[in-house]
Amino acid sequence: MRSPVLPLTWHLAKSSGRRGLHSQLLAAGAAAVGSFLLLLMIAASLGAGTRADHTTWRTPDAVPAGKATAVQATTTTYVRHEPVTVVNLARLPGRGPTPAPPGLSGFPKQGQVYVSPALADLLRELPADRLAGRFPEVRSYGTIGAAGLASPDELVAVVGRAPGDAAVSKAAGEQNHYDENLTERAPIAGFSGTEASVFTGTDQGTVLLGVVLLVMPVVVPASAAGRLGAARREQRLAALRLAGATPRQILAMTAVEAAAVGAAGALAGALAYTALLPALAEVPYGVGAWYTGQLWVGPAWLAAVVLAVTALITASAVTTLRQVATSPLGVAQQADPRRTRLIRLLLFVAVLVYIWSTTGGGQLKPRQLLALLALFYGAFWLLGPWVVDRLGRIVGRRAKRPATLLAARRLSDDPRGAWRTVSGLVLAGFVAGFFSVSSLGSEGPRHEGQVAVITANAADARHTASEARTLLREAGVTATVAVTSEDDYESLLGGINGVTAQVTGGQEQIDTAVTTLTPLGSGRYPITQEYVSASDDTALDRIATVSTATLVLSFLVAAASAGLTAAANVLDRRRVYGLLRLAGTPLQVLDRARIRETVVPLTVLAGGTTAMGVFGATQLNKAAGTTINTSGAVQLAICVAVGALAMFAAIAGSKPLLRKVTAGPARRADATRRTA
């Protein structure tokens, strides 16, 4: 016998009218946003790893001298504060062939120069004395393909050298305390490096930190999509239950409807992600924009996210029907407020105690800290409805205005629904509190405007200083040249023999000085402050970028979630609002009650999560042995203020809907008063 579940579900969906259609569209919209953002986070994580893999070939893996076929010396120079990675390659005579580096059609011959497209554009844009003079003079440059680049904006050059060239000599590969991952030399037989560039090696880990902090604010609206229109659905299914429908049929009907809406929304989000890939690839991160293929997650991830969002929405919708199955009459009469239990508070306290005891020693690995952050998110999600329930009871006892009393009753009658409205911003408050103080500070000395050349000893330094003065004067660069020694720690070289030039006139003059002094470096490029602090500056830049993106997305998702939930609540409470309007309640009172229903839990819960975020960042800084960003308090205040305003604006956006759903009862009430 054919099951009546599917035909009846379809019939009820069609007959639910405009009100039901609005709820379904809101739920599908929430699912689409969740699906899109989840795919975007996965794409950023996978893409960051792919970009790092595309830079490993530049870090040479040394082979025994007898098996080497070439010498590779990789180094870094800077122009306009941007790093330029230079890979010097020399084929060893009498040895076998060496495979071509990734992105090149063949192993570069002596005197050949291959450059990335972005570097080629820069070479055409800048005068030769600022950049081109650092490379061998050639008639035309070869092009490095995408296989050898992490980003279309990356600046990379591959230079073919003679085996005896200073650029590939042992002196060019000697390591100083600031050369790690920036300058390295080794005999090679291929390009199978395993260590990523300093400019891409931390990208994926930083993105994963942002993903862990953002995943709950994204998942919460997606899961809440299954509960949009829950009151309407419960009333309808309670009537069917009283008419003889079995609990299994009720659950099946709900699952089918929620799955259809969730799948449609999730698929729409996936299609939007696919269509927007070229635009998303233009968003810069780290070394620049992305290749579109780096952000493509593939069919498997695409299907997994669509199925996961659909399953999440379906499970969320089904879990709301426990009371319909057991007590349909109570649901039909709306006689049983949805109370929460004390066990939620006890579990939350237990999680906090565990986190406190685990982080007390400050010796945790990043993965452990991320796991603890995810655990805290789950615990606070469990606690939220309990706090909302208690707040509703407390405010209700002390309410002196009708709007406040109405808001308190809604909080205590449906704490889970009220929590869903504010949960996005509450969890975003944790992100704001975390990132506002977690920007790590660099405490090393800065020597801006200095250009330094390393020499073998003090005698060479004195001779190099004389040459440097002559070359800089001929190039029109104003600079003060000084000799440094092993006992001099007050310069850019910090206790290394060499020459420093304090350049005046801005970045153009610094770039010109670097190019001018390149011939004096015995195969090494002159260094600047960016080179010395590359590792720290790169990490700080990635953290700052991810923190800003996470904060913006968190508050945008929170505002969107609040707007969707507020609109769905208006539709769900249409009957209640209509009765209140018939009783003479002004529309302004109903709207104020909606606002206060948000303000009360938001003030308490967002303040709590923000404080917890500050605590989590403090523990992370303690584990890393770094200082706290003291200017974060201003950023935190701005984030919270802007986020709250965005949420209130989103909620206020549903006021026209409230006016519309109560327009009929209001007109009837006015007519009754005139008749009387």
PDB file of N, CA, C and O in Angstrom, residues 91-129:
ATOM      1  N   ARG A  91      73.699  24.481 -13.567  1.00  0.00           N
ATOM      2  CA  ARG A  91      73.897  23.073 -13.900  1.00  0.00           C
ATOM      3  C   ARG A  91      75.369  22.701 -13.674  1.00  0.00           C
ATOM      4  O   ARG A  91      76.281  23.453 -14.076  1.00  0.00           O
ATOM      5  N   LEU A  92      75.608  21.579 -13.024  1.00  0.00           N
ATOM      6  CA  LEU A  92      76.976  21.128 -12.781  1.00  0.00           C
ATOM      7  C   LEU A  92      77.522  20.447 -14.034  1.00  0.00           C
ATOM      8  O   LEU A  92      76.835  19.595 -14.635  1.00  0.00           O
ATOM      9  N   PRO A  93      78.738  20.780 -14.432  1.00  0.00           N
ATOM     10  CA  PRO A  93      79.292  20.177 -15.656  1.00  0.00           C
ATOM     11  C   PRO A  93      79.562  18.686 -15.472  1.00  0.00           C
ATOM     12  O   PRO A  93      79.929  18.223 -14.391  1.00  0.00           O
ATOM     13  N   GLY A  94      79.359  17.936 -16.533  1.00  0.00           N
ATOM     14  CA  GLY A  94      79.636  16.517 -16.518  1.00  0.00           C
ATOM     15  C   GLY A  94      78.613  15.687 -15.777  1.00  0.00           C
ATOM     16  O   GLY A  94      78.841  14.497 -15.531  1.00  0.00           O
ATOM     17  N   ARG A  95      77.495  16.263 -15.414  1.00  0.00           N
ATOM     18  CA  ARG A  95      76.443  15.527 -14.706  1.00  0.00           C
ATOM     19  C   ARG A  95      75.234  15.327 -15.624  1.00  0.00           C
ATOM     20  O   ARG A  95      75.126  15.939 -16.696  1.00  0.00           O
ATOM     21  N   GLY A  96      74.330  14.489 -15.193  1.00  0.00           N
ATOM     22  CA  GLY A  96      73.130  14.219 -15.972  1.00  0.00           C
ATOM     23  C   GLY A  96      72.190  15.413 -15.993  1.00  0.00           C
ATOM     24  O   GLY A  96      72.402  16.416 -15.298  1.00  0.00           O
ATOM     25  N   PRO A  97      71.131  15.310 -16.771  1.00  0.00           N
ATOM     26  CA  PRO A  97      70.171  16.420 -16.868  1.00  0.00           C
ATOM     27  C   PRO A  97      69.386  16.598 -15.563  1.00  0.00           C
ATOM     28  O   PRO A  97      69.170  15.650 -14.819  1.00  0.00           O
ATOM     29  N   THR A  98      68.961  17.827 -15.321  1.00  0.00           N
ATOM     30  CA  THR A  98      68.119  18.156 -14.170  1.00  0.00           C
ATOM     31  C   THR A  98      66.728  18.494 -14.673  1.00  0.00           C
ATOM     32  O   THR A  98      66.581  19.245 -15.647  1.00  0.00           O
ATOM     33  N   PRO A  99      65.691  17.939 -14.074  1.00  0.00           N
ATOM     34  CA  PRO A  99      64.338  18.255 -14.542  1.00  0.00           C
ATOM     35  C   PRO A  99      64.040  19.747 -14.418  1.00  0.00           C
ATOM     36  O   PRO A  99      64.665  20.462 -13.630  1.00  0.00           O
ATOM     37  N   ALA A 100      63.066  20.197 -15.184  1.00  0.00           N
ATOM     38  CA  ALA A 100      62.690  21.604 -15.156  1.00  0.00           C
ATOM     39  C   ALA A 100      61.977  21.933 -13.851  1.00  0.00           C
ATOM     40  O   ALA A 100      61.211  21.122 -13.325  1.00  0.00           O
ATOM     41  N   PRO A 101      62.204  23.109 -13.295  1.00  0.00           N
ATOM     42  CA  PRO A 101      61.446  23.528 -12.115  1.00  0.00           C
ATOM     43  C   PRO A 101      59.969  23.649 -12.455  1.00  0.00           C
ATOM     44  O   PRO A 101      59.606  23.885 -13.614  1.00  0.00           O
ATOM     45  N   PRO A 102      59.087  23.506 -11.487  1.00  0.00           N
ATOM     46  CA  PRO A 102      57.650  23.671 -11.758  1.00  0.00           C
ATOM     47  C   PRO A 102      57.355  25.041 -12.361  1.00  0.00           C
ATOM     48  O   PRO A 102      57.874  26.061 -11.906  1.00  0.00           O
ATOM     49  N   GLY A 103      56.558  25.040 -13.403  1.00  0.00           N
ATOM     50  CA  GLY A 103      56.177  26.288 -14.055  1.00  0.00           C
ATOM     51  C   GLY A 103      57.100  26.706 -15.177  1.00  0.00           C
ATOM     52  O   GLY A 103      56.807  27.679 -15.884  1.00  0.00           O
ATOM     53  N   LEU A 104      58.231  25.999 -15.373  1.00  0.00           N
ATOM     54  CA  LEU A 104      59.173  26.321 -16.446  1.00  0.00           C
ATOM     55  C   LEU A 104      59.164  25.202 -17.479  1.00  0.00           C
ATOM     56  O   LEU A 104      58.967  24.023 -17.139  1.00  0.00           O
ATOM     57  N   SER A 105      59.410  25.543 -18.719  1.00  0.00           N
ATOM     58  CA  SER A 105      59.412  24.553 -19.781  1.00  0.00           C
ATOM     59  C   SER A 105      60.696  23.742 -19.815  1.00  0.00           C
ATOM     60  O   SER A 105      60.733  22.653 -20.382  1.00  0.00           O
ATOM     61  N   GLY A 106      61.765  24.251 -19.212  1.00  0.00           N
ATOM     62  CA  GLY A 106      63.034  23.538 -19.171  1.00  0.00           C
ATOM     63  C   GLY A 106      63.941  24.141 -18.124  1.00  0.00           C
ATOM     64  O   GLY A 106      63.667  25.214 -17.572  1.00  0.00           O
ATOM     65  N   PHE A 107      65.033  23.439 -17.824  1.00  0.00           N
ATOM     66  CA  PHE A 107      65.991  23.957 -16.854  1.00  0.00           C
ATOM     67  C   PHE A 107      66.649  25.209 -17.439  1.00  0.00           C
ATOM     68  O   PHE A 107      67.106  25.203 -18.593  1.00  0.00           O
ATOM     69  N   PRO A 108      66.711  26.330 -16.684  1.00  0.00           N
ATOM     70  CA  PRO A 108      67.222  27.584 -17.252  1.00  0.00           C
ATOM     71  C   PRO A 108      68.713  27.501 -17.596  1.00  0.00           C
ATOM     72  O   PRO A 108      69.518  26.994 -16.813  1.00  0.00           O
ATOM     73  N   LYS A 109      69.051  27.988 -18.768  1.00  0.00           N
ATOM     74  CA  LYS A 109      70.447  28.061 -19.177  1.00  0.00           C
ATOM     75  C   LYS A 109      71.112  29.281 -18.538  1.00  0.00           C
ATOM     76  O   LYS A 109      70.447  30.178 -18.029  1.00  0.00           O
ATOM     77  N   GLN A 110      72.431  29.286 -18.573  1.00  0.00           N
ATOM     78  CA  GLN A 110      73.171  30.413 -18.013  1.00  0.00           C
ATOM     79  C   GLN A 110      72.747  31.715 -18.706  1.00  0.00           C
ATOM     80  O   GLN A 110      72.723  31.808 -19.927  1.00  0.00           O
ATOM     81  N   GLY A 111      72.390  32.706 -17.873  1.00  0.00           N
ATOM     82  CA  GLY A 111      71.984  33.998 -18.410  1.00  0.00           C
ATOM     83  C   GLY A 111      70.501  34.138 -18.675  1.00  0.00           C
ATOM     84  O   GLY A 111      70.017  35.249 -18.912  1.00  0.00           O
ATOM     85  N   GLN A 112      69.750  33.056 -18.627  1.00  0.00           N
ATOM     86  CA  GLN A 112      68.303  33.145 -18.802  1.00  0.00           C
ATOM     87  C   GLN A 112      67.630  33.575 -17.503  1.00  0.00           C
ATOM     88  O   GLN A 112      68.050  33.175 -16.413  1.00  0.00           O
ATOM     89  N   VAL A 113      66.571  34.365 -17.613  1.00  0.00           N
ATOM     90  CA  VAL A 113      65.814  34.828 -16.448  1.00  0.00           C
ATOM     91  C   VAL A 113      64.330  34.593 -16.718  1.00  0.00           C
ATOM     92  O   VAL A 113      63.786  35.093 -17.712  1.00  0.00           O
ATOM     93  N   TYR A 114      63.712  33.824 -15.862  1.00  0.00           N
ATOM     94  CA  TYR A 114      62.273  33.595 -15.917  1.00  0.00           C
ATOM     95  C   TYR A 114      61.625  34.364 -14.759  1.00  0.00           C
ATOM     96  O   TYR A 114      62.137  34.343 -13.638  1.00  0.00           O
ATOM     97  N   VAL A 115      60.505  35.011 -15.034  1.00  0.00           N
ATOM     98  CA  VAL A 115      59.833  35.786 -13.993  1.00  0.00           C
ATOM     99  C   VAL A 115      58.341  35.461 -14.003  1.00  0.00           C
ATOM    100  O   VAL A 115      57.775  35.049 -15.025  1.00  0.00           O
ATOM    101  N   SER A 116      57.718  35.650 -12.854  1.00  0.00           N
ATOM    102  CA  SER A 116      56.265  35.483 -12.767  1.00  0.00           C
ATOM    103  C   SER A 116      55.585  36.634 -13.496  1.00  0.00           C
ATOM    104  O   SER A 116      56.171  37.715 -13.671  1.00  0.00           O
ATOM    105  N   PRO A 117      54.344  36.450 -13.941  1.00  0.00           N
ATOM    106  CA  PRO A 117      53.658  37.538 -14.661  1.00  0.00           C
ATOM    107  C   PRO A 117      53.579  38.832 -13.860  1.00  0.00           C
ATOM    108  O   PRO A 117      53.728  39.922 -14.422  1.00  0.00           O
ATOM    109  N   ALA A 118      53.353  38.719 -12.545  1.00  0.00           N
ATOM    110  CA  ALA A 118      53.273  39.928 -11.720  1.00  0.00           C
ATOM    111  C   ALA A 118      54.615  40.639 -11.666  1.00  0.00           C
ATOM    112  O   ALA A 118      54.685  41.873 -11.698  1.00  0.00           O
ATOM    113  N   LEU A 119      55.703  39.867 -11.568  1.00  0.00           N
ATOM    114  CA  LEU A 119      57.029  40.485 -11.554  1.00  0.00           C
ATOM    115  C   LEU A 119      57.358  41.092 -12.915  1.00  0.00           C
ATOM    116  O   LEU A 119      58.001  42.153 -12.987  1.00  0.00           O
ATOM    117  N   ALA A 120      56.916  40.462 -13.987  1.00  0.00           N
ATOM    118  CA  ALA A 120      57.140  41.027 -15.317  1.00  0.00           C
ATOM    119  C   ALA A 120      56.463  42.391 -15.437  1.00  0.00           C
ATOM    120  O   ALA A 120      57.038  43.344 -15.994  1.00  0.00           O
ATOM    121  N   ASP A 121      55.244  42.509 -14.925  1.00  0.00           N
ATOM    122  CA  ASP A 121      54.550  43.794 -14.951  1.00  0.00           C
ATOM    123  C   ASP A 121      55.302  44.833 -14.124  1.00  0.00           C
ATOM    124  O   ASP A 121      55.404  46.001 -14.521  1.00  0.00           O
ATOM    125  N   LEU A 122      55.827  44.413 -12.985  1.00  0.00           N
ATOM    126  CA  LEU A 122      56.545  45.339 -12.117  1.00  0.00           C
ATOM    127  C   LEU A 122      57.856  45.791 -12.751  1.00  0.00           C
ATOM    128  O   LEU A 122      58.257  46.957 -12.621  1.00  0.00           O
ATOM    129  N   LEU A 123      58.514  44.884 -13.448  1.00  0.00           N
ATOM    130  CA  LEU A 123      59.758  45.248 -14.135  1.00  0.00           C
ATOM    131  C   LEU A 123      59.507  46.287 -15.227  1.00  0.00           C
ATOM    132  O   LEU A 123      60.349  47.160 -15.477  1.00  0.00           O
ATOM    133  N   ARG A 124      58.359  46.195 -15.882  1.00  0.00           N
ATOM    134  CA  ARG A 124      58.015  47.201 -16.897  1.00  0.00           C
ATOM    135  C   ARG A 124      57.603  48.525 -16.259  1.00  0.00           C
ATOM    136  O   ARG A 124      57.816  49.590 -16.839  1.00  0.00           O
ATOM    137  N   GLU A 125      57.026  48.434 -15.081  1.00  0.00           N
ATOM    138  CA  GLU A 125      56.503  49.638 -14.425  1.00  0.00           C
ATOM    139  C   GLU A 125      57.600  50.469 -13.766  1.00  0.00           C
ATOM    140  O   GLU A 125      57.586  51.705 -13.855  1.00  0.00           O
ATOM    141  N   LEU A 126      58.546  49.809 -13.102  1.00  0.00           N
ATOM    142  CA  LEU A 126      59.561  50.524 -12.333  1.00  0.00           C
ATOM    143  C   LEU A 126      60.799  50.813 -13.174  1.00  0.00           C
ATOM    144  O   LEU A 126      61.151  50.026 -14.070  1.00  0.00           O
ATOM    145  N   PRO A 127      61.485  51.902 -12.869  1.00  0.00           N
ATOM    146  CA  PRO A 127      62.760  52.162 -13.545  1.00  0.00           C
ATOM    147  C   PRO A 127      63.759  51.044 -13.254  1.00  0.00           C
ATOM    148  O   PRO A 127      63.694  50.383 -12.216  1.00  0.00           O
ATOM    149  N   ALA A 128      64.695  50.845 -14.167  1.00  0.00           N
ATOM    150  CA  ALA A 128      65.651  49.742 -14.033  1.00  0.00           C
ATOM    151  C   ALA A 128      66.489  49.868 -12.770  1.00  0.00           C
ATOM    152  O   ALA A 128      66.867  48.855 -12.168  1.00  0.00           O
ATOM    153  N   ASP A 129      66.764  51.115 -12.336  1.00  0.00           N
ATOM    154  CA  ASP A 129      67.613  51.270 -11.155  1.00  0.00           C
ATOM    155  C   ASP A 129      66.888  50.955  -9.859  1.00  0.00           C
ATOM    156  O   ASP A 129      67.499  50.945  -8.788  1.00  0.00           O
TER     157      ASP A 129
END
